[in-house]
Short mmCIF file of C-alpha atoms in Angstrom, two decimals:
data_model
loop_
_atom_site.label_atom_id
_atom_site.label_comp_id
_atom_site.label_asym_id
_atom_site.label_seq_id
_atom_site.Cartn_x
_atom_site.Cartn_y
_atom_site.Cartn_z
CA MET O 28 -7.11 -1.80 -6.62
CA VAL O 29 -6.85 -5.44 -7.62
CA VAL O 30 -5.32 -7.74 -5.04
CA LEU O 31 -3.77 -10.87 -6.53
CA HIS O 32 -4.08 -14.14 -4.66
CA ARG O 33 -1.76 -16.50 -6.52
CA ILE O 34 1.10 -17.80 -4.41
CA ALA O 35 4.66 -16.73 -5.16
CA LYS O 36 7.65 -18.84 -4.19
CA ARG O 37 9.47 -16.86 -1.53
CA ALA O 38 11.51 -17.58 1.53
CA VAL O 39 9.32 -17.91 4.61
CA SER O 40 10.76 -16.06 7.60
CA MET O 41 10.43 -16.79 11.29
CA ILE O 42 7.82 -14.49 12.82
CA PRO O 43 7.95 -13.46 16.50
CA GLY O 44 5.07 -15.12 18.34
CA GLY O 45 4.80 -17.92 15.80
CA THR O 46 6.33 -21.34 15.27
CA ALA O 47 9.00 -22.21 12.73
CA GLY O 48 7.47 -21.70 9.30
CA SER O 49 4.94 -19.16 10.54
CA VAL O 50 4.10 -16.22 8.30
CA LEU O 51 2.48 -12.86 8.91
CA GLY O 52 -1.02 -12.20 7.64
CA VAL O 53 -2.98 -8.95 7.47
CA HIS O 54 -6.75 -8.71 7.21
CA VAL O 55 -8.84 -5.58 6.72
CA PHE O 56 -12.60 -5.53 7.16
CA HIS O 57 -15.36 -3.01 6.51
CA CYS O 58 -19.04 -3.67 7.08
CA PRO O 59 -22.19 -1.67 7.80
CA ALA O 60 -22.82 -1.48 11.53
CA GLU O 61 -26.54 -2.15 11.29
CA ILE O 62 -25.89 -5.37 9.41
CA GLY O 63 -22.79 -6.13 11.42
CA ALA O 64 -24.92 -6.26 14.57
CA VAL O 65 -26.31 -9.68 13.60
CA GLY O 66 -28.00 -11.32 16.56
CA GLY O 67 -27.31 -8.26 18.67
CA GLN O 68 -23.56 -8.36 18.12
CA ASP O 69 -21.75 -5.06 18.30
CA ALA O 70 -18.20 -4.10 17.26
CA VAL O 71 -16.79 -6.29 20.03
CA GLY O 72 -18.77 -9.22 18.66
CA ILE O 73 -17.41 -8.70 15.16
CA VAL O 74 -13.85 -8.62 16.46
CA ALA O 75 -14.55 -11.76 18.47
CA LYS O 76 -15.74 -13.56 15.33
CA LEU O 77 -12.63 -12.53 13.40
CA SER O 78 -10.41 -13.60 16.32
CA GLU O 79 -12.19 -16.93 16.56
CA CYS O 80 -11.54 -17.56 12.88
CA ILE O 81 -7.79 -17.05 13.35
CA ALA O 82 -7.52 -18.96 16.62
CA SER O 83 -9.51 -21.95 15.33
CA ARG O 84 -6.83 -22.48 12.68
CA GLY O 85 -3.96 -22.32 15.17
CA GLY O 86 -3.05 -18.71 14.37
CA ASN O 87 -1.91 -16.08 16.88
CA ILE O 88 -3.18 -12.50 16.77
CA HIS O 89 -0.54 -9.76 16.97
CA SER O 90 -2.83 -6.75 16.90
CA VAL O 91 -6.35 -5.60 16.09
CA ASP O 92 -7.17 -1.97 15.29
CA VAL O 93 -10.81 -0.90 15.09
CA PHE O 94 -12.41 2.30 13.82
CA VAL O 95 -16.12 2.95 14.43
CA PRO O 96 -16.96 6.57 13.53
CA GLU O 97 -19.23 8.35 15.98
CA LYS O 98 -22.83 8.47 14.75
CA LYS O 99 -21.88 6.48 11.64
CA GLN O 100 -23.18 2.97 11.14
CA VAL O 101 -19.96 1.48 9.81
CA PHE O 102 -17.22 -0.73 11.20
CA TYR O 103 -13.56 -0.90 10.10
CA SER O 104 -10.83 -3.17 11.39
CA ARG O 105 -7.27 -4.19 10.58
CA SER O 106 -5.79 -7.34 12.11
CA GLU O 107 -2.25 -8.71 12.07
CA PHE O 108 -1.79 -12.39 12.83
CA VAL O 109 0.72 -15.20 12.37
CA PHE O 110 -0.10 -18.69 11.16
CA ASP O 111 1.43 -21.84 9.76
CA PRO O 112 0.53 -22.30 6.05
CA ALA O 113 0.97 -26.04 6.47
CA ARG O 114 -1.94 -26.04 8.94
CA TRP O 115 -3.91 -23.20 7.33
CA PRO O 116 -3.30 -23.15 3.56
CA ARG O 117 -3.42 -19.81 1.80
CA ASP O 118 -6.58 -20.54 -0.20
CA VAL O 119 -8.37 -21.75 2.94
CA VAL O 120 -7.45 -18.48 4.67
CA ASP O 121 -9.36 -16.61 1.97
CA ASN O 122 -12.31 -18.99 2.16
CA ASP O 123 -12.58 -18.67 5.95
CA PHE O 124 -12.57 -14.87 5.90
CA ASN O 125 -15.00 -14.86 2.96
CA LYS O 126 -17.51 -16.75 5.13
CA ILE O 127 -17.28 -14.01 7.77
CA SER O 128 -17.59 -11.41 5.04
CA LYS O 129 -20.88 -12.93 3.90
CA LEU O 130 -22.11 -13.26 7.48
CA PHE O 131 -21.75 -9.53 8.08
CA SER O 132 -22.46 -8.41 4.48
CA ALA O 133 -19.04 -6.78 4.41
CA GLU O 134 -18.24 -4.16 1.82
CA LYS O 135 -14.53 -4.99 2.02
CA SER O 136 -12.64 -8.01 3.31
CA VAL O 137 -9.07 -8.40 2.10
CA VAL O 138 -6.31 -10.73 3.28
CA ARG O 139 -2.66 -10.23 2.44
CA VAL O 140 0.25 -12.53 3.31
CA PRO O 141 3.44 -10.68 2.27
CA ASP O 142 5.67 -13.78 2.34
CA LEU O 143 3.33 -15.75 0.06
CA ASP O 144 1.47 -13.23 -2.11
CA PRO O 145 2.98 -11.47 -5.13
CA LYS O 146 4.33 -7.99 -4.51
CA PHE O 147 2.08 -5.10 -5.46
CA LYS O 148 2.77 -3.87 -8.97
CA ILE O 149 3.04 -0.09 -9.24
CA ALA O 150 3.48 2.54 -11.92
CA VAL O 151 5.27 5.78 -11.08
CA LEU O 152 4.08 9.15 -12.39
CA ALA O 153 7.04 11.52 -12.20
CA SER O 154 7.54 15.24 -12.72
CA LYS O 155 10.67 17.06 -13.84
CA GLN O 156 12.05 17.29 -10.30
CA GLU O 157 13.81 14.03 -9.55
CA HIS O 158 14.53 13.84 -5.80
CA CYS O 159 11.42 11.75 -4.99
CA LEU O 160 11.82 9.52 -8.04
CA VAL O 161 15.51 8.89 -7.40
CA ASP O 162 14.90 8.12 -3.71
CA LEU O 163 12.06 5.75 -4.58
CA LEU O 164 14.16 3.89 -7.16
CA TYR O 165 17.10 3.39 -4.83
CA ARG O 166 14.92 2.25 -1.92
CA TRP O 167 13.29 -0.22 -4.32
CA GLN O 168 16.71 -1.44 -5.48
CA GLU O 169 17.74 -2.03 -1.86
CA GLY O 170 14.60 -4.08 -1.21
CA ARG O 171 13.14 -1.54 1.21
CA LEU O 172 9.88 -1.14 -0.72
CA PRO O 173 7.70 -4.26 -1.12
CA VAL O 174 6.66 -3.52 -4.71
CA ASP O 175 7.51 -4.27 -8.33
CA ILE O 176 7.79 -1.23 -10.62
CA SER O 177 6.11 -1.82 -13.99
CA CYS O 178 6.98 1.54 -15.57
CA VAL O 179 7.75 5.21 -15.04
CA ILE O 180 5.61 7.81 -16.83
CA SER O 181 6.53 11.49 -17.09
CA ASN O 182 5.66 14.61 -19.02
CA HIS O 183 9.38 15.45 -18.96
CA GLN O 184 11.86 13.96 -21.40
CA ARG O 185 15.05 12.58 -19.85
CA ALA O 186 18.18 12.17 -21.93
CA PRO O 187 19.42 8.56 -22.35
CA ASN O 188 22.68 9.30 -20.50
CA THR O 189 21.10 10.67 -17.30
CA HIS O 190 21.40 8.64 -14.11
CA VAL O 191 17.62 8.01 -13.97
CA ALA O 192 17.45 6.79 -17.58
CA LEU O 193 20.48 4.56 -17.10
CA PHE O 194 19.06 3.13 -13.86
CA LEU O 195 15.73 2.29 -15.50
CA GLU O 196 17.42 0.72 -18.51
CA ARG O 197 19.70 -1.37 -16.28
CA HIS O 198 16.69 -2.75 -14.39
CA GLY O 199 14.45 -3.19 -17.42
CA ILE O 200 11.87 -0.62 -16.29
CA PRO O 201 10.16 1.13 -19.24
CA TYR O 202 10.15 4.94 -19.31
CA HIS O 203 7.26 6.62 -21.10
CA HIS O 204 7.49 10.29 -22.05
CA LEU O 205 4.00 11.75 -22.49
CA PRO O 206 4.02 15.55 -22.94
CA THR O 207 0.83 17.10 -21.61
CA SER O 208 -0.98 20.39 -22.07
CA ALA O 209 -4.03 22.10 -20.65
CA GLY O 210 -6.12 20.67 -23.47
CA ASN O 211 -4.52 17.22 -23.56
CA THR O 212 -3.67 15.44 -20.33
CA ARG O 213 -2.99 12.11 -22.12
CA GLU O 214 -5.28 10.42 -19.60
CA ALA O 215 -6.39 7.62 -21.95
CA GLU O 216 -2.77 6.71 -22.76
CA ILE O 217 -1.76 6.77 -19.10
CA LEU O 218 -4.69 4.54 -18.14
CA GLU O 219 -3.71 2.06 -20.84
CA LEU O 220 -0.10 1.94 -19.59
CA VAL O 221 -1.14 1.33 -15.98
CA GLU O 222 -3.95 -1.11 -16.69
CA ASP O 223 -2.21 -4.08 -15.06
CA THR O 224 -0.90 -2.25 -11.99
CA ASP O 225 -2.28 -2.37 -8.45
CA PHE O 226 -1.81 1.32 -7.71
CA LEU O 227 -0.15 4.50 -8.95
CA VAL O 228 2.57 6.47 -7.19
CA LEU O 229 2.98 10.21 -7.68
CA ALA O 230 6.69 10.81 -7.24
CA ARG O 231 6.19 14.01 -5.30
CA TYR O 232 4.27 13.98 -2.03
CA MET O 233 3.89 17.44 -0.51
CA GLN O 234 4.09 18.05 3.23
CA VAL O 235 4.88 20.89 5.61
CA GLU O 236 7.69 21.26 8.13
CA ARG O 237 8.37 23.99 10.65
CA VAL O 238 11.01 26.48 9.54
CA SER O 239 12.62 29.38 11.32
CA HIS O 240 14.28 32.68 10.48
CA ARG O 241 17.63 30.85 10.64
CA ASP O 242 16.73 28.76 7.58
CA THR O 243 18.30 29.78 4.32
CA LEU O 244 16.67 29.13 0.96
CA LYS O 245 19.01 26.16 0.51
CA SER O 246 18.16 24.62 3.90
CA PHE O 247 14.44 25.18 3.32
CA VAL O 248 14.58 23.39 -0.04
CA GLN O 249 16.55 20.54 1.56
CA LYS O 250 13.97 20.15 4.34
CA SER O 251 11.16 20.17 1.81
CA GLU O 252 12.79 17.54 -0.38
CA ASN O 253 13.61 15.29 2.61
CA LEU O 254 10.01 15.45 3.80
CA GLU O 255 8.65 14.65 0.37
CA LYS O 256 10.87 11.55 0.13
CA GLN O 257 9.98 10.37 3.64
CA CYS O 258 6.26 10.89 3.10
CA LEU O 259 6.29 9.11 -0.25
CA THR O 260 8.11 6.09 1.19
CA GLN O 261 5.77 5.87 4.17
CA ALA O 262 2.70 6.23 1.96
CA ILE O 263 3.80 3.31 -0.26
CA LYS O 264 4.55 1.09 2.74
CA SER O 265 1.25 1.98 4.41
CA TYR O 266 -0.70 1.11 1.28
CA CYS O 267 1.14 -2.21 0.85
CA GLU O 268 0.46 -3.08 4.51
CA LEU O 269 -3.29 -2.43 4.02
CA ARG O 270 -3.24 0.50 6.42
CA VAL O 271 -5.21 2.86 4.16
CA LEU O 272 -8.91 2.27 3.50
CA PRO O 273 -11.40 4.49 1.64
CA TYR O 274 -13.92 6.23 3.88
CA GLN O 275 -16.94 8.04 2.45
CA VAL O 276 -16.31 9.90 -0.82
CA ASN O 277 -13.09 11.81 -0.32
CA LYS O 278 -11.66 10.57 2.99
CA THR O 279 -9.55 7.66 4.15
CA VAL O 280 -9.10 5.59 7.29
CA VAL O 281 -5.42 5.16 8.19
CA PHE O 282 -4.48 2.45 10.69
#
């Protein structure tokens, strides 16, 4: 993932707990525990240093979530804070947190300010079934997903007069049809199309819900589709809010 740090011109909203002109910032941090314990400091000491950084610039902390796995020498945190960009400019925010990152030899230190930073740019990989794709597109149109959609890629051809094709054309979103087979997954072409995106979205996100003997096939399908749409939306929001961090090889930390 590439996080962009140029400033976009957007309306700055009033944030609870902040002054007029305050904006919300999010910071995620990951460092080795044995290095993080500089001068005998433990997890509490690391949090204190991060808090001091925010407070020294006139910011107010909304929340701090910490994850320190048992018997693992690693430290993860996610902080939400409000600050006045006039007192703490966006580039200085990055510089201040970078100093802490170097102090603790952090493996990851990312700051995001939704009101100032560009939206994440995503590409959508869609299958033939459309319920997740359609729901995602309409939530995006209503401004309920904080992303820009660069393109939709699918191994299924959609006729030009279908509602999805018309929607994409109306909003200037390219649609790429790439038929795949067991011997040709078109991976190189897909990677080229998504080169400038921040992350990929698979427009079907499987989940399980309790069903009973009273459920018909129709009601079961409806429950399944509703869950897939809800899970996909929540997954996108969580990623944009820096709530998902890689942990070890095939695990994640979710704040």
